[in-house]
mmCIF file of C-alpha atoms and ligand atoms in Angstrom:
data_model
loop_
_atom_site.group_PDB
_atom_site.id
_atom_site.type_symbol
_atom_site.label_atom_id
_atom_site.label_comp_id
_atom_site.label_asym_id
_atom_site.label_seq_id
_atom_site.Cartn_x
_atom_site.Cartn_y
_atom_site.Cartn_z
ATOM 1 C CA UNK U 1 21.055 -14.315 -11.694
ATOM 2 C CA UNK U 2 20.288 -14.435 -14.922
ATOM 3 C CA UNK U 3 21.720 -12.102 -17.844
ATOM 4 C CA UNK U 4 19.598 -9.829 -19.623
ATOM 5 C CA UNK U 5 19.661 -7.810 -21.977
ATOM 6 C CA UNK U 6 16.923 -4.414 -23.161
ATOM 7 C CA UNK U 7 16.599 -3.763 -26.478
ATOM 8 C CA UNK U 8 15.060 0.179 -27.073
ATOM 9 C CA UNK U 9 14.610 2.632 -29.588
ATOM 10 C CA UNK U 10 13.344 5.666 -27.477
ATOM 11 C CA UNK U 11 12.477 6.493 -24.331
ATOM 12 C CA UNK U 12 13.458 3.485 -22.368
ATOM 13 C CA UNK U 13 11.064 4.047 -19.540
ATOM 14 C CA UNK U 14 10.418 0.190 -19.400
ATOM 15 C CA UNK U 15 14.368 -0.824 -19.572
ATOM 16 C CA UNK U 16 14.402 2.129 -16.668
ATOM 17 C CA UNK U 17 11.439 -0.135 -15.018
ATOM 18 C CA UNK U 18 13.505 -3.409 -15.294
ATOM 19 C CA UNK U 19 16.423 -2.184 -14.153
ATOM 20 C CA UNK U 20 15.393 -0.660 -10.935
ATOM 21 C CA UNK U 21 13.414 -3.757 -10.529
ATOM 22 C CA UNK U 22 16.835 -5.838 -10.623
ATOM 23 C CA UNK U 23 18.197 -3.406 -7.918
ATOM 24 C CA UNK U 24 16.106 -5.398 -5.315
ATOM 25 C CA UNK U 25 18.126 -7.881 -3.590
ATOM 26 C CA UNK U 26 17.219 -11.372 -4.630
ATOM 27 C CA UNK U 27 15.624 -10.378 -7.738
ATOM 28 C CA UNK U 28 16.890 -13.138 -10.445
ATOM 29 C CA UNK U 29 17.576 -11.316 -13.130
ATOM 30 C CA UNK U 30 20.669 -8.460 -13.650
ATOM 31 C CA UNK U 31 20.866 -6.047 -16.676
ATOM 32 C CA UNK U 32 23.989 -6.564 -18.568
ATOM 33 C CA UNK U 33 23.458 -4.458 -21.198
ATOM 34 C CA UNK U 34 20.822 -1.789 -22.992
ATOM 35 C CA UNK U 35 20.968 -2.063 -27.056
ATOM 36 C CA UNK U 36 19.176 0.250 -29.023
ATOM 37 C CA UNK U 37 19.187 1.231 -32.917
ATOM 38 C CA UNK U 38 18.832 4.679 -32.330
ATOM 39 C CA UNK U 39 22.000 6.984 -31.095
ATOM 40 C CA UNK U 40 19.091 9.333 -30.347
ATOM 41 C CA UNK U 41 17.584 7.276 -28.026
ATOM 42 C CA UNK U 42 17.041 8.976 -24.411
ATOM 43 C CA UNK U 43 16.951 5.525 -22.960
ATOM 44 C CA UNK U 44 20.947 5.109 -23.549
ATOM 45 C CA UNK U 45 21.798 8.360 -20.966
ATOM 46 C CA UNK U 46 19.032 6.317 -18.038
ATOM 47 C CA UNK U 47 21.023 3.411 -18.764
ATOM 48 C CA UNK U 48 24.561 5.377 -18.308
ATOM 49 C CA UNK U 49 23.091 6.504 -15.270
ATOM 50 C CA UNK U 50 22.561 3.855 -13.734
ATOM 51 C CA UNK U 51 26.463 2.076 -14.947
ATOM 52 C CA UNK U 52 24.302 -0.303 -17.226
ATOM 53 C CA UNK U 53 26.917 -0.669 -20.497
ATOM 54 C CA UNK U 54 25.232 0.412 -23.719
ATOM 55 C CA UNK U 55 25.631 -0.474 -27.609
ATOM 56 C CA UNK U 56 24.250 1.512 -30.567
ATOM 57 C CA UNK U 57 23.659 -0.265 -34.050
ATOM 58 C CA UNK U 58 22.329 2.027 -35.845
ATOM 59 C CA UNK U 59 20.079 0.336 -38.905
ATOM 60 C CA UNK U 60 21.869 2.786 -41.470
ATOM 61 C CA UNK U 61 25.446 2.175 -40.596
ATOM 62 C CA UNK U 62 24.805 -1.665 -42.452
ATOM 63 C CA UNK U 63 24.025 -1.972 -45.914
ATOM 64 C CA UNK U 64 21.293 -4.467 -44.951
ATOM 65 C CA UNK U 65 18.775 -5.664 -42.499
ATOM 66 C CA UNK U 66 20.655 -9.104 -42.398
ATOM 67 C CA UNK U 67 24.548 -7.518 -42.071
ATOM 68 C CA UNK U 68 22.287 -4.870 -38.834
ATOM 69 C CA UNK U 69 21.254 -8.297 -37.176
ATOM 70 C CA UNK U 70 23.978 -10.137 -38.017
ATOM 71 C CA UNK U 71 26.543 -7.481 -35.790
ATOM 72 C CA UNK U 72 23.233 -7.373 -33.394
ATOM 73 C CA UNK U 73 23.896 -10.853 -32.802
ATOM 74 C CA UNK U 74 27.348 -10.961 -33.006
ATOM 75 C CA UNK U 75 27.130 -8.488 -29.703
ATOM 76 C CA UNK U 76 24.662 -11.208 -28.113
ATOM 77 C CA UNK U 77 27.421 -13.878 -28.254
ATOM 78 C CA UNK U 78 29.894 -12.079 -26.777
ATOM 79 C CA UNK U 79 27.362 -10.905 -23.999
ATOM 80 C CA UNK U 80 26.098 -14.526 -23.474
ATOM 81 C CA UNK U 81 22.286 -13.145 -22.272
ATOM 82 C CA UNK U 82 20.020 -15.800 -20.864
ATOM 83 C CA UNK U 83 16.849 -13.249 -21.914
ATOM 84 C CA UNK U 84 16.478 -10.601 -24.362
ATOM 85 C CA UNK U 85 13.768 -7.897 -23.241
ATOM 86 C CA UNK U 86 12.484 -6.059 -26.262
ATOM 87 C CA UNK U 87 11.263 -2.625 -24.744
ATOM 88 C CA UNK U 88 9.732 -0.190 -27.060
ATOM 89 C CA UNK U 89 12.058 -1.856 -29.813
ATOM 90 C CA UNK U 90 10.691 -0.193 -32.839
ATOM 91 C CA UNK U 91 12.094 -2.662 -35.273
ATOM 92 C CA UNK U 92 10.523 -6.221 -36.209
ATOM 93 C CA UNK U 93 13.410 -9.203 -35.696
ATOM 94 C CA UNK U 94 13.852 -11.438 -38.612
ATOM 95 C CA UNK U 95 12.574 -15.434 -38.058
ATOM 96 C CA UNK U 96 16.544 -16.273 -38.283
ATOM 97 C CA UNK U 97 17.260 -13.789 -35.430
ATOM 98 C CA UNK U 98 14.268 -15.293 -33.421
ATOM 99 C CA UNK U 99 15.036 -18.502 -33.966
ATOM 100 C CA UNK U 100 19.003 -18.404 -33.064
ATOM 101 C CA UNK U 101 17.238 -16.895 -29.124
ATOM 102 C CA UNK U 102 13.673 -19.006 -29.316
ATOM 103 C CA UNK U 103 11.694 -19.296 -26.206
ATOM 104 C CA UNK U 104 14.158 -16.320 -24.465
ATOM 105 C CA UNK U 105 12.832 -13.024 -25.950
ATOM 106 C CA UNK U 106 10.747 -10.976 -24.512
ATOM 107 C CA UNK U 107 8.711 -8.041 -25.808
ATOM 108 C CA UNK U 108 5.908 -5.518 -24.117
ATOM 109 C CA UNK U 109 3.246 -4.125 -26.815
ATOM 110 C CA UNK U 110 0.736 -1.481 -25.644
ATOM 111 C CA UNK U 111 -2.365 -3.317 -26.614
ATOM 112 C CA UNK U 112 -4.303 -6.353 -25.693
ATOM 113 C CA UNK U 113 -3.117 -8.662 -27.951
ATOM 114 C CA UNK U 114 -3.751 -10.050 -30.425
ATOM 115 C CA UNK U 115 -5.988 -7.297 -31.044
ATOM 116 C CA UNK U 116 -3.925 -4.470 -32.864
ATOM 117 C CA UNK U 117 -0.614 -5.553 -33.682
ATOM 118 C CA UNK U 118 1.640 -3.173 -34.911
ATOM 119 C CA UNK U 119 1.955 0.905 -34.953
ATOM 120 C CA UNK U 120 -0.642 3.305 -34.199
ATOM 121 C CA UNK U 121 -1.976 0.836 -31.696
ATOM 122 C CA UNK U 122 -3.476 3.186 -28.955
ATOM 123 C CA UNK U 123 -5.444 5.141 -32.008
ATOM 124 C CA UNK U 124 -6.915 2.043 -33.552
ATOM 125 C CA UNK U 125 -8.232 0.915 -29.893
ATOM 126 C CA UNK U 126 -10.119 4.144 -29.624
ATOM 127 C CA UNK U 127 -11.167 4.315 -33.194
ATOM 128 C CA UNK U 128 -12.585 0.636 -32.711
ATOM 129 C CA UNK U 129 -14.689 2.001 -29.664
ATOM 130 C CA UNK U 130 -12.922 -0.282 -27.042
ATOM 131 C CA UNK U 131 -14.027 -0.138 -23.896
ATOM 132 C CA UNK U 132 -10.691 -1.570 -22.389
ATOM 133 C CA UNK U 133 -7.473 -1.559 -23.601
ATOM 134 C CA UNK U 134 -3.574 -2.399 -21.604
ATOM 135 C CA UNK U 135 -0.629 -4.272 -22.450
ATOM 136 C CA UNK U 136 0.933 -8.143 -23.052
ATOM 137 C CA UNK U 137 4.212 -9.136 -22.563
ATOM 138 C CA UNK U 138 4.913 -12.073 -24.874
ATOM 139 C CA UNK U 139 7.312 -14.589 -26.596
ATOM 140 C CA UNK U 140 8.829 -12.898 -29.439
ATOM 141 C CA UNK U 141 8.666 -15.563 -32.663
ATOM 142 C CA UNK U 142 8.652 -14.764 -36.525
ATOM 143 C CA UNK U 143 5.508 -12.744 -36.605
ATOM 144 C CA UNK U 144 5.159 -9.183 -35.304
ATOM 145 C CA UNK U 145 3.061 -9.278 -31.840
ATOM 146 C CA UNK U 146 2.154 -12.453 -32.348
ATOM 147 C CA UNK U 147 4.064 -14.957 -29.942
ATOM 148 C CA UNK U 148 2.451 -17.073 -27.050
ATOM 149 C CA UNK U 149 1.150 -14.573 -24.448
ATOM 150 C CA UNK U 150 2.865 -14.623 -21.070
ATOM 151 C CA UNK U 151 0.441 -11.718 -19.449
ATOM 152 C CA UNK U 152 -1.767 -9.164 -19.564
ATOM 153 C CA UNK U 153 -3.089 -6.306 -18.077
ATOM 154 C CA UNK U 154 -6.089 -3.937 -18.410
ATOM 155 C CA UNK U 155 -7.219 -0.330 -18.128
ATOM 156 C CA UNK U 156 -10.207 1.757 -19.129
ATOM 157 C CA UNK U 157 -10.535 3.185 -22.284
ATOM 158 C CA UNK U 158 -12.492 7.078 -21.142
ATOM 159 C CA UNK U 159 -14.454 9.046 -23.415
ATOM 160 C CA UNK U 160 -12.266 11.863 -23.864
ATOM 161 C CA UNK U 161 -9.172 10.259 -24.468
ATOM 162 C CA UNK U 162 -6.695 10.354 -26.774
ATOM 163 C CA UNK U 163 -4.117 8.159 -28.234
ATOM 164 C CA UNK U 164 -1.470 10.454 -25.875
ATOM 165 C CA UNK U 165 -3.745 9.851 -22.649
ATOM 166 C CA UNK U 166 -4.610 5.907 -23.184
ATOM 167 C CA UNK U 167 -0.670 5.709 -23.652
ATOM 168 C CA UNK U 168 0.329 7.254 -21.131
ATOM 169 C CA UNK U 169 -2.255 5.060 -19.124
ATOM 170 C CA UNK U 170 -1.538 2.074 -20.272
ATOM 171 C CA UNK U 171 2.474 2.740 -19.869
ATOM 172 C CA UNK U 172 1.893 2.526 -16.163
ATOM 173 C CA UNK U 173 0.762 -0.748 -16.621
ATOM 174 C CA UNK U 174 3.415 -2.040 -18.743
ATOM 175 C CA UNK U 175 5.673 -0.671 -15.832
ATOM 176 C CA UNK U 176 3.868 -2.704 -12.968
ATOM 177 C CA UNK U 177 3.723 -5.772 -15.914
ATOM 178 C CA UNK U 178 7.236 -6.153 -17.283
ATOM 179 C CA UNK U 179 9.077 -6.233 -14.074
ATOM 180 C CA UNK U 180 6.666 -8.954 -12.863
ATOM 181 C CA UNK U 181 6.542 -10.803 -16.350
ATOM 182 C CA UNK U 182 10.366 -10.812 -16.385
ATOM 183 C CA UNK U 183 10.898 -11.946 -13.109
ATOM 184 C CA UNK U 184 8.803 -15.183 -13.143
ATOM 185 C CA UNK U 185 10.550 -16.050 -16.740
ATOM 186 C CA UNK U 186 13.664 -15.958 -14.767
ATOM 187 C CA UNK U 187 12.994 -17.861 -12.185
ATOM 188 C CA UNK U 188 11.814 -20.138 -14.741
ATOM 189 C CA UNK U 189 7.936 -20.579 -13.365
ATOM 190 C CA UNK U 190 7.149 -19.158 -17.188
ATOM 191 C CA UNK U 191 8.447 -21.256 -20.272
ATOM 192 C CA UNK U 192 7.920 -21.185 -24.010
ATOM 193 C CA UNK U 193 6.880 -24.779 -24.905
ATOM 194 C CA UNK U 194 5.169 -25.577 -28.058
ATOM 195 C CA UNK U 195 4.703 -22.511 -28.809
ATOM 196 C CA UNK U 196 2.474 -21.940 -25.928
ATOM 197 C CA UNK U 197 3.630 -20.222 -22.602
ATOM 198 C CA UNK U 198 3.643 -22.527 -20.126
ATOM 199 C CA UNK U 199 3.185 -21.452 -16.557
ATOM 200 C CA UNK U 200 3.222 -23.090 -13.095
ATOM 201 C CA UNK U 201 0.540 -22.594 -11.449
ATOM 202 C CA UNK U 202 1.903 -20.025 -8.120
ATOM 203 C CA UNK U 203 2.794 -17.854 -11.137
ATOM 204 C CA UNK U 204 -0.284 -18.044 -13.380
ATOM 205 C CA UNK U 205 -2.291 -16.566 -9.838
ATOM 206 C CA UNK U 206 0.879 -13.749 -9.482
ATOM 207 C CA UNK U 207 -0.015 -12.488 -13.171
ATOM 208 C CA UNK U 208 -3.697 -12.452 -12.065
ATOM 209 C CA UNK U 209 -3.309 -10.831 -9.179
ATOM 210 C CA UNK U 210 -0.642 -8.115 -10.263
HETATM 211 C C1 GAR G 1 5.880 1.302 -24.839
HETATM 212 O O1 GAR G 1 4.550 1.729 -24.726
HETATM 213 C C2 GAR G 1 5.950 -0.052 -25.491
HETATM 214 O O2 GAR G 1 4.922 -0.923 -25.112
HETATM 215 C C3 GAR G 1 5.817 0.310 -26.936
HETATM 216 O O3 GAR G 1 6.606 1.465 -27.089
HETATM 217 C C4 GAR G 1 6.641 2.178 -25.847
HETATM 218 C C5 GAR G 1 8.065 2.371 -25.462
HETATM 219 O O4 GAR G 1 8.180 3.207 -24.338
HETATM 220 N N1 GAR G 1 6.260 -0.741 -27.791
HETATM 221 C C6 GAR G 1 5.750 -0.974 -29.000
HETATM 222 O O5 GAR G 1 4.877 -0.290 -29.501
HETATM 223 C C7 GAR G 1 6.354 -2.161 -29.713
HETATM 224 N N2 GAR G 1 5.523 -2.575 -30.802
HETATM 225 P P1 GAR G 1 9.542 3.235 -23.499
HETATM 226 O O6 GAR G 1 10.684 3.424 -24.494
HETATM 227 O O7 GAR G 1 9.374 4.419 -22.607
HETATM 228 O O8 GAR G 1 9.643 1.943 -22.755
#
């Protein structure tokens, strides 16, 4: 199975997501441990709950972004992970960070990308008029929300909604997405090649389909 690890800054309700999903037998992927930059964050407790180990690096306990990523990383190579799952990791990784896990981080944003990177996202869509909006789990490179797309998913944008109600729609996407995007990078039908995701073709119609 291979080692992963979730990094949060909040609620965790996607780490919660991925780690029931690895409860299933046969699933190819374990949680070995939740990071998160944030002792405040009510993701650590879920992840207590459920035995998963946690670590806290809190971005003002280090006198720089560099010395936060370097102990960040310094955690990783002790933990060995084969995958990093950013989920709802408030905090944009540095191209040297990126580059020392390439092609084996994960992260979920709450819009279609690459239409609105970024904060604020489910505001923008609805000041923009969409129509649709959802979710893309993607290869994390230098560039915030900008690595090769490994899947998508949709939902209606309604009349009367609000940045609270399109998130909270979309976030039960991102919970049916995740699992599914994580599991196929596992089992290694989804690559980063080129800077493209490359996908075989019984996965590509599982993304579709999901
Ligand atoms: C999720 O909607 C996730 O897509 C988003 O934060 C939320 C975290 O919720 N991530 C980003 O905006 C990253 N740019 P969670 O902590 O309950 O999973």
């Amino acid at each position: 199975r291979k080692r992963v690890v979730v990094f949060i800054s909040g609620g965790g309700s996607n780490m919660l997501t991925l780690a029931k999903a690895c409860e299933a037998p046969e699933w190819p992927a374990e949680i070995t441990c939740v990071i998160s930059d944030k002792t405040s964050a009510d993701g650590l407790a879920k992840a207590e709950a459920l035995g998963i180990p946690t670590k806290v690096f809190e971005r003002k306990a280090f006198a720089s972004k560099a010395e936060h990523e370097e102990a960040i990383l310094a955690a990783l190579a002790e933990i060995g992970p084969d995958i990093i799952c950013l989920a709802g990791y408030m905090r944009l990784l540095s191209a040297d960070f990126t580059r020392r896990h390439e092609g084996n981080i994960l992260n979920i944003h709450p819009s279609l990308l690459p239409l609105f990177p970024g904060l604020h996202t489910h505001q923008r869509a609805i000041d923009a008029g969409m129509k649709i909006a959802g979710c893309t789990v993607h290869y994390v490179t230098e560039g915030m929300d900008e690595g090769p797309i490994i899947a998508q998913a949709a939902v209606p944008v309604l009349a009367q909604d609000t940045a609270e109600t399109l998130a909270t729609r979309i976030l039960t996407v991102e919970h049916q997405l995740y699992p599914l995007a994580l599991k196929l990078v596992a089992e290694g039908k989804v690559r980063m090649e080129d800077r493209r995701a490359v996908t075989t073709p019984g996965a590509a119609t599982a993304l579709a389909e999901q």
